[in-house]
Short mmCIF file of C-alpha atoms in Angstrom, two decimals:
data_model
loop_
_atom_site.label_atom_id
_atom_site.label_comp_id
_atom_site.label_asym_id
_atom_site.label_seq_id
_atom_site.Cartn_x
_atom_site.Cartn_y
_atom_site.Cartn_z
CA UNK A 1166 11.89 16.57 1.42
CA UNK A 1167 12.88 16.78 5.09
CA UNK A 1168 10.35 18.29 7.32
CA UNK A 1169 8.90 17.85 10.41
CA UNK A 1170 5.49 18.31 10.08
CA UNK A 1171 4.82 18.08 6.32
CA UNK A 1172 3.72 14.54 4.82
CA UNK A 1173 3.62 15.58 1.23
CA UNK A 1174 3.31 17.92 -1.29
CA UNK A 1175 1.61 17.59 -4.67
CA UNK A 1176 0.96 20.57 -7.21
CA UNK A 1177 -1.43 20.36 -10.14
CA UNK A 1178 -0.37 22.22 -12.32
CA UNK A 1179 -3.63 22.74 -14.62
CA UNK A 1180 -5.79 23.83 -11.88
CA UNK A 1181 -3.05 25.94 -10.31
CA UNK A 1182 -3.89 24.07 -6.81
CA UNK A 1183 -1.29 22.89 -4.18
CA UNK A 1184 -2.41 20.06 -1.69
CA UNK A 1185 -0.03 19.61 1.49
CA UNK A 1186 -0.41 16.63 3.64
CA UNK A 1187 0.66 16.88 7.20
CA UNK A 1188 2.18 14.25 9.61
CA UNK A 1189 -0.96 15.14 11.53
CA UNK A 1190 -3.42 13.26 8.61
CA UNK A 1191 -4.82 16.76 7.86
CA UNK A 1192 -4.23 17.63 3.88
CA UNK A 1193 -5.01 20.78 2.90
CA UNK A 1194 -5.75 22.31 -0.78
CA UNK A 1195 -4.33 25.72 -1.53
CA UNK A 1196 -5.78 27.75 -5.15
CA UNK A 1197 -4.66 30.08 -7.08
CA UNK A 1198 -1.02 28.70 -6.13
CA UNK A 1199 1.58 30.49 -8.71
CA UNK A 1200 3.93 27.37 -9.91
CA UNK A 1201 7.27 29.18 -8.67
CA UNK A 1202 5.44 28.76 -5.42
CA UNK A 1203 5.61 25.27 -5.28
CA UNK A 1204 8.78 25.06 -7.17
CA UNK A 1205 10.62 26.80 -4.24
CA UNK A 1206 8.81 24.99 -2.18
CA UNK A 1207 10.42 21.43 -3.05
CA UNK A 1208 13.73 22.79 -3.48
CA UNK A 1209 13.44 24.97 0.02
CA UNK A 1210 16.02 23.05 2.63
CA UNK A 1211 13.33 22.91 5.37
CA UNK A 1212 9.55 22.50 4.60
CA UNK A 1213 8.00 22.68 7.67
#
């Protein structure tokens, strides 16, 4: 996953929650996060 600014990226897939962790140290949850959201989202050629 290249990126500049993005750490990781980790979807749960039950709670429909996507946590992003930045290069910064800040991770952030987003809810109500449709799967094909975060599908794209790994498979996107730049993340950030």
């Amino acid at each position: 996953m290249p990126s500049t600014v993005i750490s990781f990226i980790h979807y749960d897939a039950k709670k429909h929650t996507l946590r992003v962790g930045y290069l910064s140290g800040m991770v952030y949850d987003y809810k109500n996060v449709p799967e094909e959201v975060y599908q794209q989202m790994t498979q996107a050629y730049s993340k950030g």
